[in-house]
CSV table of C-alpha atoms in Angstrom, one decimal:
chain,number,residue,atom,x,y,z
B,1167,UNK,CA,-29.2,25.6,0.1
B,1168,UNK,CA,-32.8,26.3,0.8
B,1169,UNK,CA,-34.8,24.4,3.4
B,1170,UNK,CA,-36.7,22.3,0.9
B,1171,UNK,CA,-33.5,21.1,-0.7
B,1172,UNK,CA,-32.0,20.2,2.7
B,1173,UNK,CA,-35.1,18.2,3.7
B,1174,UNK,CA,-35.1,16.3,0.4
B,1175,UNK,CA,-31.4,15.6,0.7
B,1176,UNK,CA,-31.6,14.3,4.2
B,1177,UNK,CA,-34.6,12.2,3.4
B,1178,UNK,CA,-32.7,10.6,0.5
B,1179,UNK,CA,-29.8,9.8,2.8
B,1180,UNK,CA,-32.0,8.3,5.4
B,1181,UNK,CA,-33.6,6.1,2.8
B,1182,UNK,CA,-30.2,5.0,1.6
B,1183,UNK,CA,-28.9,4.4,5.1
B,1184,UNK,CA,-29.9,0.7,5.5
B,1185,UNK,CA,-28.4,-0.2,2.2
B,1186,UNK,CA,-24.9,0.9,3.3
B,1187,UNK,CA,-25.2,-0.1,6.9
B,1188,UNK,CA,-23.4,-3.3,7.9
B,1189,UNK,CA,-24.1,-5.4,10.9
B,1190,UNK,CA,-21.2,-6.2,13.1
B,1191,UNK,CA,-20.0,-9.8,12.5
B,1192,UNK,CA,-21.1,-12.1,13.9
B,1193,UNK,CA,-24.7,-11.0,14.7
B,1194,UNK,CA,-26.3,-14.5,14.8
B,1195,UNK,CA,-25.4,-18.2,15.1
B,1196,UNK,CA,-22.4,-19.7,13.2
B,1197,UNK,CA,-22.7,-23.2,11.8
B,1198,UNK,CA,-19.7,-25.5,11.4
B,1199,UNK,CA,-20.2,-28.3,8.9
B,1200,UNK,CA,-18.6,-31.6,10.1
B,1201,UNK,CA,-17.9,-33.7,7.1
B,1202,UNK,CA,-17.5,-37.0,8.9
B,1203,UNK,CA,-19.7,-39.3,11.0
B,1204,UNK,CA,-20.2,-38.9,14.8
B,1205,UNK,CA,-17.5,-40.3,17.1
B,1206,UNK,CA,-14.8,-39.9,14.6
B,1207,UNK,CA,-11.8,-37.7,15.2
B,1208,UNK,CA,-13.4,-34.7,13.3
B,1209,UNK,CA,-16.5,-35.0,15.6
B,1210,UNK,CA,-14.4,-35.4,18.7
B,1211,UNK,CA,-12.4,-32.3,17.9
B,1212,UNK,CA,-15.1,-30.0,16.3
B,1213,UNK,CA,-17.7,-30.2,19.1
B,1214,UNK,CA,-15.5,-29.0,22.0
B,1215,UNK,CA,-14.0,-26.4,19.6
B,1216,UNK,CA,-17.5,-25.1,18.9
B,1217,UNK,CA,-18.2,-24.9,22.6
B,1218,UNK,CA,-15.0,-22.9,23.1
B,1219,UNK,CA,-15.8,-20.6,20.3
B,1220,UNK,CA,-19.2,-19.6,21.5
B,1221,UNK,CA,-18.1,-17.3,24.4
B,1222,UNK,CA,-15.5,-15.7,22.2
B,1223,UNK,CA,-18.0,-14.7,19.4
B,1224,UNK,CA,-20.9,-14.3,21.8
B,1225,UNK,CA,-23.2,-16.2,19.5
B,1226,UNK,CA,-24.3,-19.9,19.3
B,1227,UNK,CA,-22.0,-22.1,17.3
B,1228,UNK,CA,-23.8,-25.2,15.9
B,1229,UNK,CA,-22.1,-28.3,14.6
B,1230,UNK,CA,-24.0,-29.9,11.7
B,1231,UNK,CA,-22.9,-33.3,10.4
B,1232,UNK,CA,-22.9,-33.7,6.6
B,1233,UNK,CA,-21.1,-37.0,6.2
B,1234,UNK,CA,-20.7,-39.2,3.2
B,1235,UNK,CA,-18.4,-40.2,0.3
B,1236,UNK,CA,-15.3,-40.0,2.5
B,1237,UNK,CA,-16.0,-36.4,3.5
B,1238,UNK,CA,-16.8,-35.2,0.0
B,1239,UNK,CA,-20.5,-34.5,0.8
B,1240,UNK,CA,-19.5,-32.1,3.6
B,1241,UNK,CA,-16.8,-30.5,1.5
B,1242,UNK,CA,-19.3,-29.7,-1.3
B,1243,UNK,CA,-21.8,-28.3,1.3
B,1244,UNK,CA,-19.0,-26.1,2.7
B,1245,UNK,CA,-17.8,-24.9,-0.7
B,1246,UNK,CA,-21.3,-23.9,-1.9
B,1247,UNK,CA,-22.2,-22.1,1.4
B,1248,UNK,CA,-22.9,-18.4,1.3
B,1249,UNK,CA,-19.5,-16.8,1.9
B,1250,UNK,CA,-20.5,-14.6,4.8
B,1251,UNK,CA,-18.6,-16.3,7.7
B,1252,UNK,CA,-21.7,-17.9,9.1
B,1253,UNK,CA,-21.1,-21.4,7.6
B,1254,UNK,CA,-17.6,-22.9,8.2
B,1255,UNK,CA,-16.3,-26.4,7.4
B,1256,UNK,CA,-14.4,-28.8,9.6
B,1257,UNK,CA,-12.5,-31.3,7.5
B,1258,UNK,CA,-9.3,-33.3,7.4
B,1259,UNK,CA,-6.7,-34.7,5.0
B,1260,UNK,CA,-9.3,-35.9,2.5
B,1261,UNK,CA,-9.9,-32.3,1.4
B,1262,UNK,CA,-6.3,-32.2,0.1
B,1263,UNK,CA,-6.7,-35.1,-2.4
B,1264,UNK,CA,-10.2,-35.0,-3.8
B,1265,UNK,CA,-9.2,-33.0,-6.9
B,1266,UNK,CA,-6.3,-35.2,-7.8
B,1267,UNK,CA,-8.4,-38.4,-7.3
B,1268,UNK,CA,-11.1,-37.0,-9.5
B,1269,UNK,CA,-8.6,-36.2,-12.2
B,1270,UNK,CA,-7.1,-39.7,-11.9
B,1271,UNK,CA,-10.4,-41.2,-12.8
B,1272,UNK,CA,-11.2,-38.6,-15.5
B,1273,UNK,CA,-13.9,-36.9,-13.5
B,1274,UNK,CA,-14.7,-33.2,-13.2
B,1275,UNK,CA,-13.5,-32.3,-9.7
B,1276,UNK,CA,-16.4,-31.6,-7.4
B,1277,UNK,CA,-14.3,-29.4,-5.2
B,1278,UNK,CA,-10.8,-28.0,-5.4
B,1279,UNK,CA,-8.5,-26.5,-2.8
B,1280,UNK,CA,-9.2,-23.0,-4.2
B,1281,UNK,CA,-12.8,-23.3,-3.0
B,1282,UNK,CA,-11.7,-22.9,0.6
B,1283,UNK,CA,-9.9,-20.4,2.8
B,1284,UNK,CA,-7.9,-22.2,5.5
B,1285,UNK,CA,-8.5,-20.6,8.9
B,1286,UNK,CA,-6.8,-22.9,11.4
B,1287,UNK,CA,-5.4,-26.4,12.0
B,1288,UNK,CA,-6.8,-27.7,15.3
B,1289,UNK,CA,-4.9,-30.9,15.7
B,1290,UNK,CA,-2.4,-33.1,13.8
B,1291,UNK,CA,-2.3,-36.7,14.9
B,1292,UNK,CA,0.9,-38.4,13.5
B,1293,UNK,CA,0.5,-41.7,11.6
B,1294,UNK,CA,2.5,-44.7,12.8
B,1295,UNK,CA,3.8,-47.8,11.0
B,1296,UNK,CA,2.3,-50.5,13.1
B,1297,UNK,CA,2.5,-54.3,13.0
B,1298,UNK,CA,0.6,-56.8,15.1
B,1299,UNK,CA,2.0,-58.9,17.9
B,1300,UNK,CA,2.2,-62.0,15.7
B,1301,UNK,CA,4.9,-60.4,13.6
B,1302,UNK,CA,8.6,-60.8,14.4
B,1303,UNK,CA,9.6,-57.2,13.5
B,1304,UNK,CA,11.1,-55.1,16.3
B,1305,UNK,CA,12.4,-52.3,14.2
B,1306,UNK,CA,11.5,-50.7,10.9
B,1307,UNK,CA,14.7,-52.0,9.3
B,1308,UNK,CA,13.6,-55.6,10.1
B,1309,UNK,CA,10.3,-54.9,8.4
B,1310,UNK,CA,11.8,-53.3,5.4
B,1311,UNK,CA,14.4,-56.0,4.9
B,1312,UNK,CA,11.6,-58.6,4.9
B,1313,UNK,CA,9.4,-56.6,2.6
B,1314,UNK,CA,12.2,-56.4,0.1
B,1315,UNK,CA,12.5,-60.2,0.1
B,1316,UNK,CA,8.9,-61.2,0.0
B,1317,UNK,CA,6.5,-58.2,-0.5
B,1318,UNK,CA,3.7,-60.4,-1.7
B,1319,UNK,CA,3.6,-62.1,1.7
B,1320,UNK,CA,2.9,-58.9,3.6
B,1321,UNK,CA,-0.6,-57.4,3.6
B,1322,UNK,CA,-1.4,-53.9,4.9
B,1323,UNK,CA,-4.9,-52.8,5.8
B,1324,UNK,CA,-6.3,-49.3,5.3
B,1325,UNK,CA,-9.6,-47.5,5.9
B,1326,UNK,CA,-10.3,-47.2,2.2
B,1327,UNK,CA,-8.8,-46.2,-1.1
B,1328,UNK,CA,-7.0,-42.9,-1.2
B,1329,UNK,CA,-7.7,-42.2,2.4
B,1330,UNK,CA,-5.5,-41.1,5.3
B,1331,UNK,CA,-4.4,-44.7,6.1
B,1332,UNK,CA,-3.8,-45.6,2.4
B,1333,UNK,CA,-1.8,-42.7,1.1
B,1334,UNK,CA,1.0,-42.9,3.8
B,1335,UNK,CA,1.9,-46.4,2.6
B,1336,UNK,CA,2.6,-45.1,-0.9
B,1337,UNK,CA,4.9,-42.5,0.5
B,1338,UNK,CA,6.6,-45.1,2.7
B,1339,UNK,CA,7.1,-47.4,-0.3
B,1340,UNK,CA,8.7,-44.6,-2.3
B,1341,UNK,CA,10.9,-43.3,0.5
B,1342,UNK,CA,12.3,-46.7,1.5
B,1343,UNK,CA,12.4,-48.3,-2.0
B,1344,UNK,CA,10.5,-51.4,-0.9
B,1345,UNK,CA,8.3,-53.1,-3.6
B,1346,UNK,CA,4.6,-52.5,-3.5
B,1347,UNK,CA,2.9,-54.4,-0.7
B,1348,UNK,CA,-0.5,-56.1,-0.9
B,1349,UNK,CA,-3.4,-53.8,0.0
B,1350,UNK,CA,-6.5,-54.8,2.1
B,1351,UNK,CA,-8.9,-51.8,1.9
B,1352,UNK,CA,-11.7,-51.8,4.5
B,1353,UNK,CA,-14.6,-49.5,5.3
B,1354,UNK,CA,-12.8,-47.3,7.9
B,1355,UNK,CA,-10.0,-46.9,10.3
B,1356,UNK,CA,-11.7,-49.1,12.9
B,1357,UNK,CA,-12.2,-52.1,10.5
B,1358,UNK,CA,-8.6,-51.6,9.3
B,1359,UNK,CA,-7.3,-52.0,12.8
B,1360,UNK,CA,-9.6,-55.0,13.4
B,1361,UNK,CA,-8.1,-56.6,10.3
B,1362,UNK,CA,-4.6,-56.0,11.7
B,1363,UNK,CA,-5.4,-57.3,15.2
B,1364,UNK,CA,-6.9,-60.5,13.6
B,1365,UNK,CA,-3.8,-60.9,11.4
B,1366,UNK,CA,-5.7,-60.6,8.2
B,1367,UNK,CA,-3.2,-57.8,7.7
B,1368,UNK,CA,0.3,-57.7,9.0
B,1369,UNK,CA,0.9,-54.0,8.9
B,1370,UNK,CA,-1.0,-50.7,8.8
B,1371,UNK,CA,-0.4,-47.0,9.0
B,1372,UNK,CA,-2.7,-45.7,11.7
B,1373,UNK,CA,-2.7,-42.7,14.0
B,1374,UNK,CA,-1.4,-42.6,17.5
B,1375,UNK,CA,-4.8,-41.9,19.0
B,1376,UNK,CA,-6.4,-44.8,17.1
B,1377,UNK,CA,-3.8,-47.4,18.1
B,1378,UNK,CA,-2.5,-46.3,21.5
B,1379,UNK,CA,-4.7,-48.6,23.6
B,1380,UNK,CA,-3.7,-51.6,21.5
B,1381,UNK,CA,0.0,-50.6,21.7
B,1382,UNK,CA,-0.2,-50.3,25.5
B,1383,UNK,CA,-2.0,-53.7,25.6
B,1384,UNK,CA,0.8,-55.3,23.6
B,1385,UNK,CA,-1.4,-56.2,20.7
B,1386,UNK,CA,0.2,-53.7,18.2
B,1387,UNK,CA,3.8,-52.7,17.9
B,1388,UNK,CA,4.8,-49.3,16.5
B,1389,UNK,CA,8.0,-49.3,14.3
B,1390,UNK,CA,8.2,-45.7,13.3
B,1391,UNK,CA,6.2,-42.4,13.3
B,1392,UNK,CA,5.4,-40.2,10.3
B,1393,UNK,CA,5.5,-37.2,12.7
B,1394,UNK,CA,8.0,-34.4,12.5
B,1395,UNK,CA,9.0,-35.1,16.1
B,1396,UNK,CA,8.6,-37.9,18.6
B,1397,UNK,CA,5.3,-38.2,20.3
B,1398,UNK,CA,5.1,-37.5,24.1
B,1399,UNK,CA,2.8,-40.5,24.2
B,1400,UNK,CA,5.3,-42.8,22.5
B,1401,UNK,CA,8.7,-41.3,23.2
B,1402,UNK,CA,10.7,-44.5,22.3
B,1403,UNK,CA,9.2,-44.6,18.8
B,1404,UNK,CA,11.6,-43.0,16.2
B,1405,UNK,CA,10.4,-40.8,13.4
B,1406,UNK,CA,10.9,-41.7,9.8
B,1407,UNK,CA,13.1,-38.6,9.5
B,1408,UNK,CA,15.3,-39.8,12.3
B,1409,UNK,CA,15.7,-43.1,10.4
B,1410,UNK,CA,16.8,-41.3,7.2
B,1411,UNK,CA,13.5,-41.1,5.3
B,1412,UNK,CA,12.3,-37.6,4.5
B,1413,UNK,CA,8.5,-38.1,4.8
B,1414,UNK,CA,5.8,-36.8,7.1
B,1415,UNK,CA,2.1,-37.6,7.3
B,1416,UNK,CA,-0.6,-36.7,9.8
B,1417,UNK,CA,-4.4,-37.1,10.3
B,1418,UNK,CA,-5.2,-33.5,10.9
B,1419,UNK,CA,-8.4,-31.5,11.5
B,1420,UNK,CA,-8.8,-28.0,10.1
B,1421,UNK,CA,-11.4,-25.2,9.9
B,1422,UNK,CA,-12.2,-23.6,6.6
B,1423,UNK,CA,-14.4,-20.8,5.2
B,1424,UNK,CA,-15.8,-20.8,1.6
B,1425,UNK,CA,-13.8,-18.7,-0.9
B,1426,UNK,CA,-15.2,-15.2,-1.3
B,1427,UNK,CA,-15.6,-14.6,2.4
B,1428,UNK,CA,-14.9,-10.9,3.0
B,1429,UNK,CA,-11.4,-10.1,4.4
B,1430,UNK,CA,-12.8,-8.3,7.4
B,1431,UNK,CA,-14.9,-11.3,8.3
B,1432,UNK,CA,-12.0,-13.7,7.8
B,1433,UNK,CA,-9.9,-11.5,10.1
B,1434,UNK,CA,-12.5,-11.5,12.8
B,1435,UNK,CA,-12.8,-15.3,12.5
B,1436,UNK,CA,-9.1,-15.7,12.7
B,1437,UNK,CA,-8.9,-13.8,16.0
B,1438,UNK,CA,-11.8,-15.6,17.5
B,1439,UNK,CA,-10.5,-19.1,16.5
B,1440,UNK,CA,-7.1,-18.3,17.9
B,1441,UNK,CA,-8.6,-17.5,21.3
B,1442,UNK,CA,-10.9,-20.5,21.3
B,1443,UNK,CA,-8.2,-23.0,20.2
B,1444,UNK,CA,-5.9,-21.7,22.9
B,1445,UNK,CA,-8.5,-21.7,25.7
B,1446,UNK,CA,-8.3,-24.1,28.6
B,1447,UNK,CA,-11.7,-25.4,27.7
B,1448,UNK,CA,-10.6,-26.7,24.3
B,1449,UNK,CA,-7.1,-27.8,25.4
B,1450,UNK,CA,-8.6,-29.9,28.2
B,1451,UNK,CA,-11.1,-31.5,25.9
B,1452,UNK,CA,-8.4,-32.4,23.4
B,1453,UNK,CA,-6.2,-33.8,26.2
B,1454,UNK,CA,-9.0,-35.9,27.5
B,1455,UNK,CA,-9.5,-37.4,24.1
B,1456,UNK,CA,-5.9,-38.5,24.0
B,1457,UNK,CA,-4.9,-36.0,21.4
B,1458,UNK,CA,-1.9,-33.7,21.5
B,1459,UNK,CA,-2.6,-30.0,20.6
B,1460,UNK,CA,-1.0,-29.0,17.4
B,1461,UNK,CA,-2.7,-25.8,16.6
B,1462,UNK,CA,-1.7,-23.6,13.6
B,1463,UNK,CA,-3.1,-20.2,13.0
B,1464,UNK,CA,-4.3,-19.1,9.5
B,1465,UNK,CA,-0.8,-18.3,8.1
B,1466,UNK,CA,0.8,-21.4,9.6
B,1467,UNK,CA,-2.1,-23.6,8.4
B,1468,UNK,CA,-2.0,-22.2,4.9
B,1469,UNK,CA,1.7,-23.2,4.6
B,1470,UNK,CA,1.1,-26.6,6.1
B,1471,UNK,CA,-1.9,-27.3,3.9
B,1472,UNK,CA,0.2,-26.4,0.8
B,1473,UNK,CA,2.9,-28.9,1.9
B,1474,UNK,CA,0.3,-31.5,2.8
B,1475,UNK,CA,-1.5,-31.1,-0.5
B,1476,UNK,CA,1.8,-31.8,-2.3
B,1477,UNK,CA,2.3,-35.0,-0.3
B,1478,UNK,CA,-1.3,-36.1,-0.9
B,1479,UNK,CA,-1.1,-35.4,-4.7
B,1480,UNK,CA,2.2,-37.3,-4.9
B,1481,UNK,CA,0.7,-40.3,-3.0
B,1482,UNK,CA,-2.4,-40.4,-5.2
B,1483,UNK,CA,-0.3,-40.3,-8.4
B,1484,UNK,CA,2.0,-43.1,-7.0
B,1485,UNK,CA,-1.1,-45.3,-6.3
B,1486,UNK,CA,-2.6,-44.4,-9.7
B,1487,UNK,CA,0.5,-45.5,-11.6
B,1488,UNK,CA,0.4,-48.9,-9.9
B,1489,UNK,CA,-3.3,-49.5,-10.4
B,1490,UNK,CA,-3.1,-48.2,-13.9
């Protein structure tokens, strides 16, 4: 090779260099889309998680709220984000059922589960079967026996149609064989608990975190837990599985990346999330919020989400049959 050819070749390589060069991920701030309003469980979990993630990735981690339509607005923003690892999504149970609900009403699904890569489950708050202090039931059996005799007399409250406090009742009805109860949908978990406390509803399926203060005050009485094991906060409350009913349900919070995110970026995120979620900073924040850490890494969360999605789809179909 003569000198002129060598110079031309090296010049061409130098010009092409930036095209092939890749910056180490992450090289700038990461945004986590929070699909639910401030002060809700997603917000309570996501903000301390972002703080715990910053020192791991050595970049700012910003939480941006995109609430609306029961979490669907945030889900759509997360699904349409550039799949480069710099925009993640914090979501909960709702993401499991959007597709089936849209199908139920003959709508084109706005998002599907295939639009997301599950990275981690941060918490899983078991749902309880709770009644107010004006009810005579001391056990789930007493409640079920009465529900079989006079289901139309028992009203249950939820935070809204097809939400995390509506779907568990459909699963409970199927598992126990009780007739369909009367439903009082409200505009959120808080109003649903208010309706229960005021005896506008006699029963509800609410999380441990949302009801614990009322349980301790004697205003609400837990009859059973949808959790896979007894809660350390309520060790005397049996699980539905212990009572012979094969059903689980949780209000969980998970972190997702949009589909198409490169495998090497996903791998980096998985390692960073694992360190952040197991840090004392995050664990302490979760404990202070009254939540029990139920972290699952990417592989564990993928399996859990598949199971949760089947439960969600089943519950949506059960409700749809009744309303149809």
